[in-house]
């Protein structure tokens, strides 16, 4: 036994050293060796040697959260066991012992096509997820039978290995004349000829595979499909376009193409290309808990560990594997505490410095820089065409900025979601789009702008303003807090029964700036957290990402979020040592779900906010443009100044003005005991961002607010009726195209909002970017994946439809196209 001075095995390297003496030399070389000169094998390990982790001091992290969710299943830590052939080479118990250890550790096991124990035996021993690694044989019926057996045994996913049309030339095995020993073989395959792995692969593996194999796998199984062997962003985007459910960044442990890059080096680029559309896993070279955190920080959702598991199996059967997984968990915990990383989800590129290849220990700290360049994602490569994406910057003058040198938010999937949607819209201009949530512009006439502008100027003149003051009201910056605060306050009093002094109003550049100001002011330290209703409007989560603000999700039910769920979230955050400061919610016809809070729920929410001393960020832009009587706003019910009201006039008046506001009447105590309003603090922040909201836009909006009340009422009624009719037409068309019996058989359902712009459909397939691309390309209809709106994952089988921008005829045509897509995607 090797290891420390007392013989204890304390690291994965200790287990490797012990296994080298426990295994036959030929078996050791088979398990340990790589292809060719083993450059890629060495590069995988060397890449992690170039990592440096940056601590965040005084972070107060005592019990970090290691858990993560992948494909709907919780993993106790972001680690799984990679697929490897013949665990029985390491120990006769083979994969059954590995499965026992994986279950006790709460991590999944990916079982090789060439497993030494049967799927049924492994499943009987397992208590954590099992995935099947698939090699596609020339005889597809062999592959189909393997998949069917695994599915029957309870396996939960398929991992297609795509980097092995033949096995790499492994010189150790050739020099040893290695043959699989008697008593070891693929327990789930019939026949013989497995003694020489390379020769068998050359004879039986299908070297003609192309991306259509994904469709074939879908035709024989309903299990999620991941693709293993991705080392380029281009192949990652091709895989997404083919409809995969996940990627494994892998070079086969250095056993295939010798000279391929280390997986850690290509991970950031691939993660950026994927943009959160599916889970990204990594294998190759992981030997420490710190390696796990580094990979997650650079874009992986989890890692798969290979050879160390077999080392542990050889040394100590299932207990050895359990010990190795325990070492990784302990090291990961320690690394997260020392780097101030409270959860796996909080690990980002700012945590890592990665030296270029060749700069390992001994080259000095000067060799370390931020993580490598993250290229813009290439969204897909159309048949017969050039890849769609941005031009290369090669040859361009300038400093050659790398995205990794920029703030981590620019690589955050939240900020990429709408970019992808816009790209799809521009690429398929003839498709009917249920995606944009913008108002219908058929109500507007260009000349109206001048009418509104003149009305405001007359209002100023009637109020005694001189010609010079009127000129300044249009041509100068104006007050940072806004020059139409009085009119906004009057409008709120008249339309929303919100009675606040004008001094509590800050006029903003749309409601988006109002969100930034409120979040920046309220979240003051690293342990403060913003809670949001989930699914949630991406504007608020995007603002949080840009501002480095932690976000906690409160799951919605069919009728919106519940106060019970919010209270549980508040208590959970406090138990983690974090301070919930505010809760963001859209109480009326929310974006994206369309849910509306009941009056009793609104009152309960206000009571809860007072009880737990938090603020509520209320965003309610769809109320006045929805038909029928509306429930009172939270702000109108607020008696303790718990509500910061975020307002938008884009839906109510017109979007091009980009005028919003925030009502912040909370009292703020200064260090000298003086009192002011939160609005004053927001104004200070705004002075450093936009300085002021466009005076011309404010003037036009003011003219609209000054319109005759009866005229304004008629306009609002007309607007609300239009959007209400659009919602009714959409629901009617859905019911006609998908009658109740048919949609029940398909597993399709939708909610029926009473107003607003949005409704949600549940569908029997993954509604991801690949499905969206197919919908636009083949069926001419665009929608929004609901997964965009879940801060902590979810909504994979839901889509959002916006009804605001289409005519009734376009809605009817679009629902027909959408129905045909749903049926085709569901295989009906």
mmCIF file of N, CA, C and O in Angstrom, residues 134 177 263 279 399 406 455 488 672 678 689 711 813:
data_model
loop_
_atom_site.group_PDB
_atom_site.id
_atom_site.type_symbol
_atom_site.label_atom_id
_atom_site.label_comp_id
_atom_site.label_asym_id
_atom_site.label_seq_id
_atom_site.Cartn_x
_atom_site.Cartn_y
_atom_site.Cartn_z
ATOM 1 N N UNK A 134 -23.171 4.930 -25.792
ATOM 2 C CA UNK A 134 -23.542 4.182 -27.003
ATOM 3 C C UNK A 134 -22.443 4.313 -28.050
ATOM 4 O O UNK A 134 -22.044 5.422 -28.414
ATOM 5 N N UNK A 177 1.056 -6.448 -26.966
ATOM 6 C CA UNK A 177 0.214 -7.470 -27.587
ATOM 7 C C UNK A 177 -1.029 -7.714 -26.751
ATOM 8 O O UNK A 177 -1.468 -8.869 -26.588
ATOM 9 N N UNK A 263 -9.268 19.186 -23.115
ATOM 10 C CA UNK A 263 -10.682 19.556 -23.024
ATOM 11 C C UNK A 263 -10.874 20.853 -22.248
ATOM 12 O O UNK A 263 -11.744 21.659 -22.584
ATOM 13 N N UNK A 279 -27.081 21.187 -21.163
ATOM 14 C CA UNK A 279 -25.964 20.939 -20.248
ATOM 15 C C UNK A 279 -24.668 20.654 -21.004
ATOM 16 O O UNK A 279 -24.678 20.003 -22.052
ATOM 17 N N UNK A 399 -6.194 46.339 -30.023
ATOM 18 C CA UNK A 399 -5.572 45.585 -28.932
ATOM 19 C C UNK A 399 -5.987 44.121 -28.885
ATOM 20 O O UNK A 399 -5.436 43.368 -28.095
ATOM 21 N N UNK A 406 -13.390 40.690 -20.208
ATOM 22 C CA UNK A 406 -14.525 41.545 -19.900
ATOM 23 C C UNK A 406 -15.312 40.974 -18.723
ATOM 24 O O UNK A 406 -15.039 39.879 -18.246
ATOM 25 N N UNK A 455 -48.971 70.145 -27.286
ATOM 26 C CA UNK A 455 -49.822 70.208 -26.090
ATOM 27 C C UNK A 455 -48.976 70.454 -24.844
ATOM 28 O O UNK A 455 -49.358 71.248 -23.965
ATOM 29 N N UNK A 488 -46.572 62.541 -14.005
ATOM 30 C CA UNK A 488 -46.602 61.096 -13.762
ATOM 31 C C UNK A 488 -47.334 60.808 -12.457
ATOM 32 O O UNK A 488 -48.156 59.883 -12.371
ATOM 33 N N UNK A 672 -25.965 61.328 9.296
ATOM 34 C CA UNK A 672 -26.100 62.430 10.253
ATOM 35 C C UNK A 672 -27.508 62.538 10.818
ATOM 36 O O UNK A 672 -27.836 63.513 11.506
ATOM 37 N N UNK A 678 -35.828 57.235 -0.944
ATOM 38 C CA UNK A 678 -35.066 56.316 -1.791
ATOM 39 C C UNK A 678 -34.951 56.869 -3.205
ATOM 40 O O UNK A 678 -33.941 56.660 -3.883
ATOM 41 N N UNK A 689 -25.264 57.183 -14.860
ATOM 42 C CA UNK A 689 -25.574 56.203 -15.902
ATOM 43 C C UNK A 689 -26.059 56.917 -17.161
ATOM 44 O O UNK A 689 -25.334 57.057 -18.134
ATOM 45 N N UNK A 711 -60.823 61.389 -23.864
ATOM 46 C CA UNK A 711 -60.092 60.934 -25.048
ATOM 47 C C UNK A 711 -59.106 59.837 -24.672
ATOM 48 O O UNK A 711 -58.994 58.813 -25.365
ATOM 49 N N UNK A 813 -53.191 31.813 -38.973
ATOM 50 C CA UNK A 813 -52.185 31.137 -39.788
ATOM 51 C C UNK A 813 -51.058 30.603 -38.906
ATOM 52 O O UNK A 813 -50.611 29.451 -39.051
#
